[in-house]
């Protein structure tokens, strides 16, 4: 019943947005911007009893931006599991299963949803969004992509303040990394609707985030607190995370720069029903060097916890790993299993047309990945990318089942 009420609520919000647009067309200048993509992905496992599937994913939306800072938008997303070795996967023969079910076969747990239905206001210092929208403007590492709720960010001199209320999220593999770029092809490799799937599997209760950001020259410090009122587990206990990050940029020579990132976090909440242990954390350090079109570096992290069957519960992350997006889509991340200790080295290349990301991770979490993307065609705001690669990802501490340890991936994606 609650599921149907939420759907009706956002349909009415979408109609209200269109009504407001009609009232305002004559009074203000308006910019209409469509957004979205259409893609096809083939994921082939190589381990024993390998996974094998082909998925098509489409997203279409339109944003109406007014000259007074207000904007409104509406959009939809859909996925079709064209072929799956597990032939019972997501046939969607009835509307009752269109929004999905947590018991459907991964990675396309849903056939579609209303991805965007939002009202937004922006000026030089302040931005707020309400409804279903992309919350990346808040610039918070552990929640990203489209959420259902409210996000706000306010800037004053060297300080920036932000907050997020998240009732649910749209999980579609979206994963940012500022140094290398968004993870290649992951946004074509999964779809879980806001409700009932993501709400029941990943979010549970209501999520609140408060944070602040301090900048001084090349230094940035960001403390935060996150609370989930009810984890989506049989324990149904509260999750609390308190932490922060430090970033420092330096220019070492002409065309040669350094970016240092340090994360620290304490987590309180039982993420494993087998024990009563509730304490965990994270320490991560990542060093990235850039020289012209190349990026390279190294990193190390540890998830200290006595409960080695639980997880650091992150709804999103901005790491350079591909193990979550390709081999184990969803929440929590395979590499953040409790008691994990790992290091990694990486190399990347980025031009206007070519992207290459390579990584070797060693320790409890192991990853060997090489992903590529080539911009084959572009015309004004339109483009077509294609590429592929290989990802091996395995964590000896992880209890969450993945699609498979090894994946060869090939994709094509039309963007507008």
Short mmCIF file of C-alpha atoms in Angstrom, two decimals:
data_model
loop_
_atom_site.label_atom_id
_atom_site.label_comp_id
_atom_site.label_asym_id
_atom_site.label_seq_id
_atom_site.Cartn_x
_atom_site.Cartn_y
_atom_site.Cartn_z
CA UNK A 1 0.00 0.00 0.00
CA UNK A 2 2.82 2.40 0.89
CA UNK A 3 4.51 1.54 -2.42
CA UNK A 4 1.38 2.61 -4.38
CA UNK A 5 1.07 5.82 -2.38
CA UNK A 6 4.66 6.80 -3.18
CA UNK A 7 4.10 6.18 -6.89
CA UNK A 8 0.97 8.33 -6.95
CA UNK A 9 2.75 11.09 -5.04
CA UNK A 10 5.46 11.42 -7.69
CA UNK A 11 3.05 11.19 -10.59
CA UNK A 12 1.15 14.15 -9.09
CA UNK A 13 4.45 15.99 -8.61
CA UNK A 14 5.26 15.48 -12.28
CA UNK A 15 1.87 16.90 -13.33
CA UNK A 16 2.37 19.88 -10.99
CA UNK A 17 5.75 20.56 -12.58
CA UNK A 18 4.22 20.63 -16.05
CA UNK A 19 1.44 22.93 -14.81
CA UNK A 20 3.94 25.41 -13.34
CA UNK A 21 5.87 25.36 -16.59
CA UNK A 22 2.75 26.33 -18.50
CA UNK A 23 2.05 29.27 -16.19
CA UNK A 24 5.58 30.62 -16.42
CA UNK A 25 6.39 30.39 -20.13
CA UNK A 26 5.27 33.93 -20.95
CA UNK A 27 6.82 35.64 -17.94
CA UNK A 28 10.41 34.39 -18.02
CA UNK A 29 13.10 33.22 -20.40
CA UNK A 30 13.28 29.46 -20.44
CA UNK A 31 15.91 26.98 -21.58
CA UNK A 32 14.68 23.49 -22.45
CA UNK A 33 17.38 20.83 -22.28
CA UNK A 34 16.77 17.13 -22.94
CA UNK A 35 19.09 14.63 -21.27
CA UNK A 36 19.61 10.92 -21.34
CA UNK A 37 21.21 7.98 -23.09
CA UNK A 38 20.52 4.68 -24.82
CA UNK A 39 22.96 1.82 -24.35
CA UNK A 40 23.59 -1.87 -24.90
CA UNK A 41 25.92 -4.00 -22.75
CA UNK A 42 27.19 -7.58 -22.93
CA UNK A 43 28.70 -9.06 -19.75
CA UNK A 44 30.36 -12.48 -20.04
CA UNK A 45 31.77 -14.30 -17.03
CA UNK A 46 34.78 -16.60 -17.25
CA UNK A 47 34.66 -18.37 -13.87
CA UNK A 48 33.11 -21.79 -13.26
CA UNK A 49 29.38 -21.70 -14.13
CA UNK A 50 29.83 -18.22 -15.63
CA UNK A 51 27.19 -15.52 -15.86
CA UNK A 52 26.26 -14.28 -19.32
CA UNK A 53 23.73 -11.60 -20.24
CA UNK A 54 22.88 -8.77 -22.62
CA UNK A 55 21.11 -5.71 -21.30
CA UNK A 56 19.65 -2.61 -22.92
CA UNK A 57 19.13 0.51 -20.83
CA UNK A 58 17.47 3.78 -21.84
CA UNK A 59 17.00 7.05 -20.01
CA UNK A 60 15.12 10.10 -21.26
CA UNK A 61 14.33 13.35 -19.51
CA UNK A 62 13.88 17.07 -20.03
CA UNK A 63 14.92 19.99 -17.84
CA UNK A 64 13.16 23.38 -17.94
CA UNK A 65 15.45 26.12 -16.59
CA UNK A 66 14.16 29.64 -16.00
CA UNK A 67 16.14 32.86 -15.89
CA UNK A 68 15.21 33.46 -12.23
CA UNK A 69 17.12 30.36 -11.04
CA UNK A 70 14.21 27.94 -10.84
CA UNK A 71 14.20 24.71 -12.83
CA UNK A 72 11.88 21.74 -13.16
CA UNK A 73 12.40 18.35 -14.69
CA UNK A 74 10.82 15.04 -15.54
CA UNK A 75 12.43 11.83 -16.76
CA UNK A 76 12.13 8.06 -16.99
CA UNK A 77 14.52 5.11 -17.11
CA UNK A 78 14.04 1.59 -18.40
CA UNK A 79 16.02 -1.63 -18.74
CA UNK A 80 15.50 -4.78 -20.76
CA UNK A 81 17.34 -8.01 -20.03
CA UNK A 82 17.49 -9.11 -23.67
CA UNK A 83 19.35 -12.32 -22.92
CA UNK A 84 20.35 -13.99 -19.68
CA UNK A 85 21.89 -17.40 -19.12
CA UNK A 86 19.52 -17.65 -16.16
CA UNK A 87 16.50 -17.64 -18.44
CA UNK A 88 14.05 -16.89 -15.62
CA UNK A 89 15.56 -13.42 -15.26
CA UNK A 90 13.15 -10.50 -15.43
CA UNK A 91 10.65 -11.39 -18.11
CA UNK A 92 8.34 -8.54 -17.00
CA UNK A 93 5.22 -10.16 -18.38
CA UNK A 94 2.99 -8.12 -16.07
CA UNK A 95 2.82 -4.50 -14.95
CA UNK A 96 2.95 -5.74 -11.38
CA UNK A 97 6.62 -6.61 -11.86
CA UNK A 98 7.58 -3.53 -13.90
CA UNK A 99 9.05 -1.63 -10.95
CA UNK A 100 10.86 -4.78 -9.93
CA UNK A 101 11.28 -7.13 -7.05
CA UNK A 102 14.24 -7.68 -4.70
CA UNK A 103 14.10 -11.38 -5.62
CA UNK A 104 14.57 -10.81 -9.36
CA UNK A 105 17.79 -11.99 -10.95
CA UNK A 106 20.55 -9.39 -10.99
CA UNK A 107 21.68 -7.04 -12.34
CA UNK A 108 18.39 -5.63 -13.74
CA UNK A 109 16.09 -5.94 -10.74
CA UNK A 110 13.59 -3.50 -12.29
CA UNK A 111 12.30 -2.83 -15.80
CA UNK A 112 11.92 0.91 -15.20
CA UNK A 113 10.85 3.84 -13.05
CA UNK A 114 10.27 7.58 -13.04
CA UNK A 115 13.93 8.59 -12.69
CA UNK A 116 13.43 12.37 -12.42
CA UNK A 117 10.59 14.52 -11.08
CA UNK A 118 12.06 17.56 -9.39
CA UNK A 119 11.88 21.23 -8.51
CA UNK A 120 15.21 23.01 -8.13
CA UNK A 121 16.47 26.49 -7.30
CA UNK A 122 20.02 27.73 -7.91
CA UNK A 123 21.94 30.99 -7.42
CA UNK A 124 25.63 31.79 -6.95
CA UNK A 125 25.72 30.66 -3.33
CA UNK A 126 22.74 28.42 -2.81
CA UNK A 127 21.17 25.36 -4.43
CA UNK A 128 18.26 23.20 -3.34
CA UNK A 129 16.47 20.30 -5.07
CA UNK A 130 13.30 18.46 -4.11
CA UNK A 131 11.74 15.29 -5.50
CA UNK A 132 13.63 12.75 -7.62
CA UNK A 133 16.87 14.29 -8.88
CA UNK A 134 20.63 13.92 -9.28
CA UNK A 135 22.26 14.87 -5.97
CA UNK A 136 25.85 15.03 -7.29
CA UNK A 137 25.83 18.84 -6.91
CA UNK A 138 26.12 18.35 -3.13
CA UNK A 139 29.52 16.73 -3.75
CA UNK A 140 29.21 14.09 -1.01
CA UNK A 141 31.31 10.98 -1.55
CA UNK A 142 28.99 8.38 -0.04
CA UNK A 143 25.66 9.28 -1.71
CA UNK A 144 25.49 9.99 -5.43
CA UNK A 145 23.29 9.83 -8.49
CA UNK A 146 19.52 10.05 -8.31
CA UNK A 147 17.74 10.04 -4.96
CA UNK A 148 14.22 10.65 -3.71
CA UNK A 149 14.24 13.40 -1.11
CA UNK A 150 15.82 16.83 -0.62
CA UNK A 151 19.39 18.11 -1.06
CA UNK A 152 20.76 21.55 -0.27
CA UNK A 153 24.17 23.24 -0.52
CA UNK A 154 25.16 26.73 0.61
CA UNK A 155 28.48 28.51 0.05
CA UNK A 156 29.88 31.42 2.06
CA UNK A 157 33.45 32.60 1.55
CA UNK A 158 35.79 29.65 2.25
CA UNK A 159 33.01 27.53 3.76
CA UNK A 160 30.34 25.38 2.17
CA UNK A 161 27.50 23.69 4.03
CA UNK A 162 25.36 20.83 2.74
CA UNK A 163 22.57 18.51 3.78
CA UNK A 164 20.73 15.52 2.31
CA UNK A 165 17.47 13.84 3.20
CA UNK A 166 17.10 10.57 1.28
CA UNK A 167 13.95 8.47 1.43
CA UNK A 168 15.12 6.17 -1.36
CA UNK A 169 17.55 5.99 -4.26
CA UNK A 170 17.70 4.88 -7.89
CA UNK A 171 20.53 2.39 -8.23
CA UNK A 172 21.79 2.25 -11.82
CA UNK A 173 25.55 1.81 -11.33
CA UNK A 174 26.31 5.54 -11.47
CA UNK A 175 29.73 6.08 -9.89
CA UNK A 176 31.90 9.21 -10.05
CA UNK A 177 35.64 9.53 -9.79
CA UNK A 178 36.94 13.07 -10.14
CA UNK A 179 40.51 12.16 -11.07
CA UNK A 180 39.75 9.63 -13.81
CA UNK A 181 36.07 10.20 -14.67
CA UNK A 182 32.86 8.27 -14.15
CA UNK A 183 33.36 4.50 -14.05
CA UNK A 184 33.11 3.21 -17.62
CA UNK A 185 29.95 1.23 -18.57
CA UNK A 186 28.70 0.78 -14.99
CA UNK A 187 25.58 2.91 -15.66
CA UNK A 188 24.47 0.24 -18.18
CA UNK A 189 25.03 -2.71 -15.86
CA UNK A 190 22.23 -2.39 -13.29
CA UNK A 191 18.81 -0.98 -12.52
CA UNK A 192 16.93 -1.03 -9.22
CA UNK A 193 13.85 1.18 -8.85
CA UNK A 194 13.42 3.63 -5.98
CA UNK A 195 10.61 1.59 -4.48
CA UNK A 196 10.16 -1.29 -3.91
CA UNK A 197 13.67 -2.49 -4.80
CA UNK A 198 16.28 0.04 -3.60
CA UNK A 199 14.16 1.03 -0.62
CA UNK A 200 13.91 -2.55 0.60
CA UNK A 201 17.40 -3.77 -0.35
CA UNK A 202 19.69 -0.78 0.12
CA UNK A 203 18.13 2.11 2.09
CA UNK A 204 15.64 0.74 4.61
CA UNK A 205 14.68 3.79 6.66
CA UNK A 206 15.26 7.51 6.18
CA UNK A 207 18.79 8.79 5.60
CA UNK A 208 19.99 12.19 6.89
CA UNK A 209 23.36 13.80 6.10
CA UNK A 210 24.87 17.02 7.41
CA UNK A 211 28.31 18.24 6.40
CA UNK A 212 30.55 21.20 5.88
CA UNK A 213 33.49 21.96 3.62
CA UNK A 214 36.43 24.25 4.34
CA UNK A 215 38.74 25.41 1.54
CA UNK A 216 42.04 27.25 1.88
CA UNK A 217 44.17 27.58 -1.24
CA UNK A 218 44.86 23.95 -2.32
CA UNK A 219 43.49 22.33 0.84
CA UNK A 220 39.94 21.02 1.36
CA UNK A 221 38.56 19.49 4.58
CA UNK A 222 35.05 17.94 4.70
CA UNK A 223 33.60 16.54 7.97
CA UNK A 224 30.13 14.92 7.96
CA UNK A 225 27.59 12.86 9.88
CA UNK A 226 25.20 10.35 8.28
CA UNK A 227 22.27 8.55 9.91
CA UNK A 228 20.00 5.83 8.52
CA UNK A 229 17.02 5.31 10.82
CA UNK A 230 16.65 1.62 9.89
CA UNK A 231 19.07 -0.63 8.02
CA UNK A 232 17.39 -2.89 5.40
CA UNK A 233 18.39 -5.99 7.33
CA UNK A 234 16.56 -8.27 9.79
CA UNK A 235 18.33 -6.40 12.62
CA UNK A 236 16.59 -3.14 11.53
CA UNK A 237 18.95 -1.15 13.72
CA UNK A 238 20.10 2.44 13.26
CA UNK A 239 23.22 3.20 11.23
CA UNK A 240 25.43 6.15 12.22
CA UNK A 241 28.56 7.23 10.37
CA UNK A 242 30.83 10.08 11.42
CA UNK A 243 33.85 10.96 9.34
CA UNK A 244 35.57 13.29 6.98
CA UNK A 245 38.06 13.67 4.19
CA UNK A 246 41.09 15.78 3.41
CA UNK A 247 42.16 16.70 -0.11
CA UNK A 248 45.33 18.52 -1.14
CA UNK A 249 46.34 19.58 -4.66
CA UNK A 250 49.85 20.58 -5.69
CA UNK A 251 51.58 21.55 -8.92
CA UNK A 252 54.92 19.74 -9.10
CA UNK A 253 56.08 20.89 -12.53
CA UNK A 254 54.66 22.16 -15.81
CA UNK A 255 51.77 19.86 -16.67
CA UNK A 256 52.51 17.63 -13.65
CA UNK A 257 50.10 17.75 -10.69
CA UNK A 258 49.46 15.83 -7.48
CA UNK A 259 46.19 15.09 -5.71
CA UNK A 260 46.21 13.57 -2.22
CA UNK A 261 43.00 12.19 -0.71
CA UNK A 262 42.52 10.86 2.83
CA UNK A 263 39.25 9.39 4.14
CA UNK A 264 38.44 8.53 7.74
CA UNK A 265 35.15 7.21 9.11
CA UNK A 266 33.63 5.58 12.20
CA UNK A 267 30.48 3.47 11.76
CA UNK A 268 28.03 2.33 14.43
CA UNK A 269 25.42 -0.21 13.35
CA UNK A 270 25.07 -3.98 13.06
CA UNK A 271 25.43 -4.88 9.36
CA UNK A 272 25.63 -8.64 10.03
CA UNK A 273 22.74 -10.55 11.60
CA UNK A 274 25.05 -13.37 12.75
CA UNK A 275 26.70 -11.31 15.49
CA UNK A 276 26.01 -8.31 17.72
CA UNK A 277 29.17 -6.44 16.75
CA UNK A 278 28.29 -2.87 15.73
CA UNK A 279 31.58 -1.00 15.36
CA UNK A 280 33.46 -0.54 12.10
CA UNK A 281 35.36 2.18 10.27
CA UNK A 282 37.41 3.18 7.28
CA UNK A 283 40.83 4.62 6.66
CA UNK A 284 41.73 5.24 3.01
CA UNK A 285 44.55 7.16 1.37
CA UNK A 286 44.78 7.71 -2.39
CA UNK A 287 47.60 9.46 -4.22
CA UNK A 288 47.01 10.51 -7.82
CA UNK A 289 49.55 12.08 -10.16
CA UNK A 290 48.61 13.62 -13.50
CA UNK A 291 50.91 14.38 -16.39
CA UNK A 292 49.20 15.74 -19.48
CA UNK A 293 46.80 13.00 -20.64
CA UNK A 294 48.04 10.40 -18.12
CA UNK A 295 47.09 9.70 -14.53
CA UNK A 296 48.73 7.18 -12.22
CA UNK A 297 49.21 6.49 -8.55
CA UNK A 298 48.62 4.21 -5.61
CA UNK A 299 46.36 3.78 -2.61
CA UNK A 300 45.67 1.82 0.54
CA UNK A 301 42.63 1.23 2.73
CA UNK A 302 41.49 -0.70 5.78
CA UNK A 303 38.00 -1.40 7.16
CA UNK A 304 38.76 -2.06 10.86
CA UNK A 305 36.01 -4.16 12.49
CA UNK A 306 35.76 -7.06 14.92
CA UNK A 307 32.67 -8.23 13.05
CA UNK A 308 34.32 -9.59 9.92
CA UNK A 309 31.04 -10.61 8.26
CA UNK A 310 29.50 -7.15 8.01
CA UNK A 311 30.23 -4.16 5.78
CA UNK A 312 30.95 -0.49 5.72
CA UNK A 313 27.50 0.52 4.45
CA UNK A 314 28.04 2.98 1.59
CA UNK A 315 25.22 3.87 -0.83
CA UNK A 316 27.79 5.11 -3.34
CA UNK A 317 31.50 5.83 -3.44
CA UNK A 318 34.07 7.66 -5.56
CA UNK A 319 36.86 5.11 -5.55
CA UNK A 320 38.69 3.98 -8.68
CA UNK A 321 37.51 0.37 -8.32
CA UNK A 322 35.34 -1.40 -10.91
CA UNK A 323 34.42 -4.39 -8.74
CA UNK A 324 31.19 -2.85 -7.51
CA UNK A 325 29.91 -1.49 -10.81
CA UNK A 326 30.73 -4.50 -13.02
CA UNK A 327 30.95 -7.66 -10.89
CA UNK A 328 28.84 -6.93 -7.79
CA UNK A 329 26.38 -4.06 -8.44
CA UNK A 330 24.40 -2.84 -5.46
CA UNK A 331 24.86 -1.87 -1.81
CA UNK A 332 27.15 -2.35 0.08
CA UNK A 333 30.36 -2.37 -1.97
CA UNK A 334 32.22 -5.67 -2.25
CA UNK A 335 35.56 -4.03 -1.44
CA UNK A 336 34.32 -2.49 1.83
CA UNK A 337 33.64 -5.77 3.65
CA UNK A 338 34.59 -5.60 7.32
CA UNK A 339 38.23 -6.39 8.21
CA UNK A 340 39.39 -5.83 4.61
CA UNK A 341 42.95 -4.56 4.13
CA UNK A 342 44.10 -3.84 0.58
CA UNK A 343 46.44 -1.74 -1.50
CA UNK A 344 46.33 -0.84 -5.18
CA UNK A 345 48.15 0.79 -8.06
CA UNK A 346 46.48 2.32 -11.10
CA UNK A 347 47.14 3.92 -14.46
CA UNK A 348 44.82 5.90 -16.70
CA UNK A 349 44.68 7.82 -19.96
CA UNK A 350 42.12 10.43 -20.94
CA UNK A 351 41.72 12.48 -24.12
CA UNK A 352 38.67 14.02 -25.78
CA UNK A 353 37.94 10.71 -27.49
CA UNK A 354 39.73 7.94 -25.55
CA UNK A 355 39.56 6.70 -21.95
CA UNK A 356 41.62 3.87 -20.47
CA UNK A 357 41.57 2.79 -16.81
CA UNK A 358 43.82 0.05 -15.45
CA UNK A 359 44.19 -1.20 -11.87
CA UNK A 360 45.80 -3.92 -9.80
CA UNK A 361 44.52 -4.28 -6.21
CA UNK A 362 46.08 -6.72 -3.76
CA UNK A 363 45.30 -7.94 -0.26
CA UNK A 364 41.91 -9.12 1.01
CA UNK A 365 40.27 -7.34 -1.91
CA UNK A 366 41.83 -8.19 -5.26
CA UNK A 367 41.05 -6.49 -8.53
CA UNK A 368 42.63 -6.69 -11.97
CA UNK A 369 40.80 -4.38 -14.32
CA UNK A 370 41.29 -2.78 -17.71
CA UNK A 371 38.37 -0.73 -19.04
CA UNK A 372 38.25 1.40 -22.20
CA UNK A 373 35.90 3.84 -23.87
CA UNK A 374 36.17 5.40 -27.34
CA UNK A 375 34.09 8.35 -28.58
CA UNK A 376 33.31 7.16 -32.09
CA UNK A 377 31.02 10.00 -33.15
CA UNK A 378 29.98 13.44 -31.93
CA UNK A 379 27.71 16.13 -33.30
CA UNK A 380 26.76 19.19 -31.24
CA UNK A 381 25.26 17.76 -28.05
CA UNK A 382 25.07 14.20 -29.37
CA UNK A 383 27.71 11.49 -29.11
CA UNK A 384 28.25 7.75 -29.39
CA UNK A 385 30.73 5.84 -27.23
CA UNK A 386 31.77 2.22 -27.42
CA UNK A 387 34.33 0.12 -25.62
CA UNK A 388 34.90 -2.73 -23.24
CA UNK A 389 37.34 -4.43 -20.96
CA UNK A 390 37.94 -7.04 -18.31
CA UNK A 391 37.36 -6.93 -14.54
CA UNK A 392 38.40 -9.52 -11.97
CA UNK A 393 37.18 -8.69 -8.45
CA UNK A 394 37.23 -10.86 -5.34
CA UNK A 395 37.21 -10.16 -1.60
CA UNK A 396 38.06 -12.98 0.79
CA UNK A 397 36.13 -11.15 3.55
CA UNK A 398 32.95 -10.56 1.55
CA UNK A 399 29.75 -12.48 2.30
CA UNK A 400 27.57 -10.75 -0.30
CA UNK A 401 27.15 -12.76 -3.50
CA UNK A 402 28.48 -11.20 -6.70
CA UNK A 403 27.56 -11.89 -10.33
CA UNK A 404 30.95 -13.59 -10.69
CA UNK A 405 34.61 -12.93 -10.06
CA UNK A 406 35.53 -12.35 -13.71
CA UNK A 407 33.75 -10.33 -16.40
CA UNK A 408 34.47 -9.42 -19.99
CA UNK A 409 32.36 -6.39 -20.86
CA UNK A 410 31.46 -4.82 -24.23
CA UNK A 411 29.14 -1.82 -24.65
CA UNK A 412 27.82 0.91 -26.90
CA UNK A 413 26.19 4.08 -25.59
CA UNK A 414 24.40 6.93 -27.36
CA UNK A 415 24.31 10.12 -25.25
CA UNK A 416 22.41 13.39 -25.62
#
